Every structure is written in C-alpha cells, then in structure tokens.
Amino acid sequence: MLEILAALAPSLFVGLLFWWVIRSMLNGDRREREALARLDAHESQRSRAGQEPAHEPAHEAPDAAALSRDRDSSRGEHSLRAPGASGAGEAR
C-alpha cells in the first residue's frame, strides 16, 4: 500500500500545483476585471458630474498609427525612403 502512495505522490503534487496556478490566474483575472469596472464607473461618474477625467483609462487600445510608429521605431527603422515605398530590394 505504501508503494502505491509513493508512486502516486509526484502526480498528485503536480496536479495540485497545476490546480493552484490556474486558480490563482483566474482569481487575478477576476480581480483585474472588477478593478477596471470600478475605474470605468468612477470615470463615467466624474464625466457626468462635469469634471474632466484625470487620465485615459489604461485598458483602451492605442490607434493603429501609433502602433505602427512604435513598431518601426523599436526596430530602429528610420529610413529616408519615400512613404509607401515597399523596400522589397533592400537587405535587412
């Protein structure tokens, strides 16, 4: 009987560890959603009261142009070629 428990112990430990990690992730996601809902409610309440919001909500996605600029600048591509040029013949 003791050999069976010894054989199952690693699998049980990994299973419990997996359960704990997944549970922690789900609880963290739930808490983040609750915090965002509170922030949105607070911002809408302030806008109804006629006050300007203190900042933009962090969960709004930036526009596509900003993402494109960030992506190009992160690769160090500050070329002098004309806008719209494909650059197919250039070596990278």
Short mmCIF file of N, CA and C in Angstrom, two decimals:
data_model
loop_
_atom_site.label_atom_id
_atom_site.label_comp_id
_atom_site.label_asym_id
_atom_site.label_seq_id
_atom_site.Cartn_x
_atom_site.Cartn_y
_atom_site.Cartn_z
N MET A 1 0.82 -1.19 0.00
CA MET A 1 0.00 0.00 0.00
C MET A 1 0.87 1.27 0.00
N LEU A 2 1.96 1.24 0.76
CA LEU A 2 2.86 2.40 0.83
C LEU A 2 3.54 2.66 -0.50
N GLU A 3 3.82 1.58 -1.25
CA GLU A 3 4.45 1.74 -2.56
C GLU A 3 3.50 2.45 -3.53
N ILE A 4 2.23 2.17 -3.43
CA ILE A 4 1.24 2.80 -4.32
C ILE A 4 1.18 4.30 -4.03
N LEU A 5 1.16 4.67 -2.75
CA LEU A 5 1.14 6.08 -2.38
C LEU A 5 2.41 6.79 -2.83
N ALA A 6 3.54 6.11 -2.69
CA ALA A 6 4.81 6.70 -3.11
C ALA A 6 4.83 6.90 -4.63
N ALA A 7 4.20 6.00 -5.37
CA ALA A 7 4.16 6.12 -6.82
C ALA A 7 3.21 7.24 -7.27
N LEU A 8 2.13 7.45 -6.52
CA LEU A 8 1.15 8.46 -6.89
C LEU A 8 1.48 9.87 -6.37
N ALA A 9 2.35 9.98 -5.40
CA ALA A 9 2.65 11.27 -4.77
C ALA A 9 3.14 12.33 -5.77
N PRO A 10 4.09 12.03 -6.65
CA PRO A 10 4.53 13.07 -7.60
C PRO A 10 3.40 13.56 -8.51
N SER A 11 2.59 12.64 -8.98
CA SER A 11 1.47 13.03 -9.85
C SER A 11 0.46 13.87 -9.09
N LEU A 12 0.18 13.51 -7.86
CA LEU A 12 -0.75 14.29 -7.04
C LEU A 12 -0.19 15.68 -6.76
N PHE A 13 1.09 15.76 -6.47
CA PHE A 13 1.73 17.05 -6.22
C PHE A 13 1.65 17.94 -7.45
N VAL A 14 1.98 17.43 -8.61
CA VAL A 14 1.93 18.21 -9.85
C VAL A 14 0.49 18.62 -10.16
N GLY A 15 -0.45 17.73 -9.92
CA GLY A 15 -1.86 18.06 -10.14
C GLY A 15 -2.32 19.18 -9.22
N LEU A 16 -1.95 19.12 -7.96
CA LEU A 16 -2.31 20.17 -7.02
C LEU A 16 -1.63 21.49 -7.37
N LEU A 17 -0.39 21.43 -7.80
CA LEU A 17 0.32 22.62 -8.20
C LEU A 17 -0.35 23.26 -9.42
N PHE A 18 -0.73 22.44 -10.39
CA PHE A 18 -1.43 22.92 -11.58
C PHE A 18 -2.75 23.58 -11.19
N TRP A 19 -3.51 22.94 -10.31
CA TRP A 19 -4.79 23.48 -9.86
C TRP A 19 -4.58 24.84 -9.18
N TRP A 20 -3.57 24.95 -8.32
CA TRP A 20 -3.31 26.19 -7.60
C TRP A 20 -2.92 27.32 -8.56
N VAL A 21 -2.08 27.03 -9.55
CA VAL A 21 -1.65 28.05 -10.52
C VAL A 21 -2.84 28.54 -11.34
N ILE A 22 -3.65 27.62 -11.83
CA ILE A 22 -4.81 28.00 -12.64
C ILE A 22 -5.80 28.80 -11.80
N ARG A 23 -6.05 28.37 -10.57
CA ARG A 23 -6.95 29.08 -9.67
C ARG A 23 -6.45 30.50 -9.41
N SER A 24 -5.14 30.65 -9.21
CA SER A 24 -4.56 31.97 -8.97
C SER A 24 -4.70 32.87 -10.20
N MET A 25 -4.51 32.32 -11.37
CA MET A 25 -4.67 33.10 -12.59
C MET A 25 -6.11 33.57 -12.77
N LEU A 26 -7.06 32.69 -12.54
CA LEU A 26 -8.46 33.05 -12.69
C LEU A 26 -8.89 34.08 -11.66
N ASN A 27 -8.42 33.94 -10.43
CA ASN A 27 -8.75 34.92 -9.39
C ASN A 27 -8.13 36.27 -9.71
N GLY A 28 -6.91 36.28 -10.21
CA GLY A 28 -6.26 37.53 -10.60
C GLY A 28 -7.00 38.21 -11.73
N ASP A 29 -7.45 37.44 -12.71
CA ASP A 29 -8.21 37.99 -13.83
C ASP A 29 -9.52 38.58 -13.33
N ARG A 30 -10.18 37.88 -12.42
CA ARG A 30 -11.44 38.36 -11.87
C ARG A 30 -11.23 39.67 -11.12
N ARG A 31 -10.18 39.74 -10.31
CA ARG A 31 -9.90 40.97 -9.56
C ARG A 31 -9.56 42.13 -10.50
N GLU A 32 -8.83 41.85 -11.58
CA GLU A 32 -8.49 42.89 -12.54
C GLU A 32 -9.75 43.42 -13.23
N ARG A 33 -10.65 42.52 -13.61
CA ARG A 33 -11.90 42.95 -14.24
C ARG A 33 -12.73 43.79 -13.29
N GLU A 34 -12.78 43.42 -12.01
CA GLU A 34 -13.52 44.20 -11.03
C GLU A 34 -12.90 45.59 -10.87
N ALA A 35 -11.57 45.66 -10.85
CA ALA A 35 -10.90 46.95 -10.71
C ALA A 35 -11.17 47.83 -11.93
N LEU A 36 -11.16 47.25 -13.12
CA LEU A 36 -11.44 48.02 -14.33
C LEU A 36 -12.89 48.50 -14.34
N ALA A 37 -13.80 47.67 -13.87
CA ALA A 37 -15.21 48.08 -13.79
C ALA A 37 -15.37 49.24 -12.80
N ARG A 38 -14.67 49.19 -11.67
CA ARG A 38 -14.72 50.30 -10.71
C ARG A 38 -14.14 51.56 -11.32
N LEU A 39 -13.03 51.43 -12.05
CA LEU A 39 -12.41 52.59 -12.70
C LEU A 39 -13.35 53.18 -13.74
N ASP A 40 -13.97 52.34 -14.56
CA ASP A 40 -14.91 52.83 -15.56
C ASP A 40 -16.10 53.53 -14.91
N ALA A 41 -16.62 52.96 -13.83
CA ALA A 41 -17.75 53.58 -13.12
C ALA A 41 -17.33 54.92 -12.55
N HIS A 42 -16.14 54.99 -11.99
CA HIS A 42 -15.65 56.24 -11.41
C HIS A 42 -15.47 57.29 -12.51
N GLU A 43 -14.89 56.91 -13.64
CA GLU A 43 -14.68 57.84 -14.74
C GLU A 43 -16.01 58.32 -15.32
N SER A 44 -16.98 57.43 -15.48
CA SER A 44 -18.28 57.86 -16.01
C SER A 44 -19.00 58.75 -15.02
N GLN A 45 -18.85 58.49 -13.73
CA GLN A 45 -19.45 59.33 -12.71
C GLN A 45 -18.82 60.73 -12.74
N ARG A 46 -17.51 60.79 -12.91
CA ARG A 46 -16.83 62.09 -12.99
C ARG A 46 -17.25 62.85 -14.25
N SER A 47 -17.41 62.14 -15.37
CA SER A 47 -17.80 62.82 -16.61
C SER A 47 -19.23 63.33 -16.52
N ARG A 48 -20.12 62.60 -15.82
CA ARG A 48 -21.49 63.06 -15.63
C ARG A 48 -21.53 64.27 -14.72
N ALA A 49 -20.57 64.37 -13.80
CA ALA A 49 -20.53 65.50 -12.88
C ALA A 49 -19.89 66.72 -13.53
N GLY A 50 -19.40 66.59 -14.76
CA GLY A 50 -18.82 67.71 -15.47
C GLY A 50 -17.34 67.87 -15.26
N GLN A 51 -16.69 66.92 -14.64
CA GLN A 51 -15.26 67.01 -14.42
C GLN A 51 -14.54 66.29 -15.53
N GLU A 52 -13.36 66.77 -15.85
CA GLU A 52 -12.52 66.09 -16.82
C GLU A 52 -11.87 64.89 -16.16
N PRO A 53 -11.77 63.77 -16.86
CA PRO A 53 -11.07 62.63 -16.27
C PRO A 53 -9.60 62.95 -16.04
N ALA A 54 -9.05 62.40 -14.98
CA ALA A 54 -7.66 62.68 -14.62
C ALA A 54 -6.69 62.07 -15.62
N HIS A 55 -7.06 60.97 -16.23
CA HIS A 55 -6.21 60.29 -17.20
C HIS A 55 -7.07 59.40 -18.07
N GLU A 56 -6.45 58.93 -19.15
CA GLU A 56 -7.14 57.98 -20.01
C GLU A 56 -7.14 56.62 -19.36
N PRO A 57 -8.23 55.87 -19.46
CA PRO A 57 -8.21 54.51 -18.91
C PRO A 57 -7.12 53.68 -19.57
N ALA A 58 -6.41 52.92 -18.78
CA ALA A 58 -5.25 52.16 -19.27
C ALA A 58 -5.65 51.01 -20.18
N HIS A 59 -6.91 50.60 -20.18
CA HIS A 59 -7.29 49.43 -20.94
C HIS A 59 -7.75 49.75 -22.36
N GLU A 60 -7.72 51.03 -22.77
CA GLU A 60 -8.08 51.37 -24.14
C GLU A 60 -6.91 51.09 -25.07
N ALA A 61 -7.20 50.55 -26.23
CA ALA A 61 -6.15 50.21 -27.19
C ALA A 61 -5.72 51.47 -27.95
N PRO A 62 -4.43 51.64 -28.19
CA PRO A 62 -3.97 52.78 -28.99
C PRO A 62 -4.36 52.60 -30.45
N ASP A 63 -4.34 53.69 -31.19
CA ASP A 63 -4.72 53.61 -32.59
C ASP A 63 -3.65 52.88 -33.41
N ALA A 64 -4.02 52.47 -34.60
CA ALA A 64 -3.12 51.67 -35.44
C ALA A 64 -1.89 52.45 -35.86
N ALA A 65 -2.03 53.77 -36.08
CA ALA A 65 -0.87 54.57 -36.49
C ALA A 65 0.18 54.61 -35.39
N ALA A 66 -0.25 54.73 -34.15
CA ALA A 66 0.70 54.75 -33.03
C ALA A 66 1.41 53.41 -32.91
N LEU A 67 0.67 52.33 -33.09
CA LEU A 67 1.29 51.01 -33.03
C LEU A 67 2.32 50.84 -34.13
N SER A 68 2.00 51.32 -35.32
CA SER A 68 2.93 51.21 -36.44
C SER A 68 4.20 52.02 -36.17
N ARG A 69 4.04 53.25 -35.66
CA ARG A 69 5.20 54.07 -35.34
C ARG A 69 6.06 53.39 -34.29
N ASP A 70 5.42 52.86 -33.24
CA ASP A 70 6.18 52.20 -32.17
C ASP A 70 6.93 50.99 -32.71
N ARG A 71 6.27 50.20 -33.55
CA ARG A 71 6.89 49.01 -34.08
C ARG A 71 8.10 49.37 -34.93
N ASP A 72 7.94 50.38 -35.81
CA ASP A 72 9.05 50.78 -36.67
C ASP A 72 10.20 51.36 -35.87
N SER A 73 9.89 52.18 -34.86
CA SER A 73 10.97 52.78 -34.08
C SER A 73 11.67 51.75 -33.20
N SER A 74 10.96 50.71 -32.79
CA SER A 74 11.61 49.69 -31.95
C SER A 74 12.61 48.87 -32.75
N ARG A 75 12.41 48.79 -34.05
CA ARG A 75 13.36 48.06 -34.90
C ARG A 75 14.47 48.98 -35.39
N GLY A 76 14.38 50.26 -35.06
CA GLY A 76 15.41 51.20 -35.49
C GLY A 76 15.29 51.58 -36.95
N GLU A 77 14.11 51.46 -37.54
CA GLU A 77 13.92 51.78 -38.95
C GLU A 77 13.52 53.23 -39.09
N HIS A 78 14.50 54.08 -39.27
CA HIS A 78 14.25 55.48 -39.51
C HIS A 78 14.83 55.80 -40.89
N SER A 79 14.26 55.18 -41.89
CA SER A 79 14.83 55.31 -43.23
C SER A 79 14.37 56.60 -43.88
N LEU A 80 15.05 56.96 -44.95
CA LEU A 80 14.74 58.17 -45.68
C LEU A 80 13.97 57.87 -46.95
N ARG A 81 13.49 56.65 -47.12
CA ARG A 81 12.76 56.34 -48.33
C ARG A 81 11.38 56.99 -48.30
N ALA A 82 10.81 57.15 -49.47
CA ALA A 82 9.51 57.81 -49.60
C ALA A 82 8.43 56.98 -48.94
N PRO A 83 7.43 57.64 -48.37
CA PRO A 83 6.32 56.90 -47.79
C PRO A 83 5.63 56.06 -48.84
N GLY A 84 5.29 54.85 -48.50
CA GLY A 84 4.63 53.96 -49.43
C GLY A 84 5.58 53.12 -50.25
N ALA A 85 6.89 53.40 -50.19
CA ALA A 85 7.87 52.60 -50.93
C ALA A 85 7.95 51.24 -50.27
N SER A 86 7.95 50.19 -51.07
CA SER A 86 7.89 48.86 -50.50
C SER A 86 9.22 48.42 -49.92
N GLY A 87 10.31 48.81 -50.48
CA GLY A 87 11.61 48.42 -49.97
C GLY A 87 11.90 46.96 -50.20
N ALA A 88 11.34 46.37 -51.26
CA ALA A 88 11.49 44.94 -51.50
C ALA A 88 12.93 44.57 -51.84
N GLY A 89 13.68 45.49 -52.43
CA GLY A 89 15.03 45.18 -52.84
C GLY A 89 16.07 45.43 -51.75
N GLU A 90 15.63 45.91 -50.60
CA GLU A 90 16.58 46.22 -49.53
C GLU A 90 16.91 44.99 -48.71
N ALA A 91 18.15 44.90 -48.28
CA ALA A 91 18.55 43.81 -47.39
C ALA A 91 18.37 44.26 -45.96
N ARG A 92 17.86 43.40 -45.12
CA ARG A 92 17.65 43.74 -43.71
C ARG A 92 18.53 42.94 -42.85
#
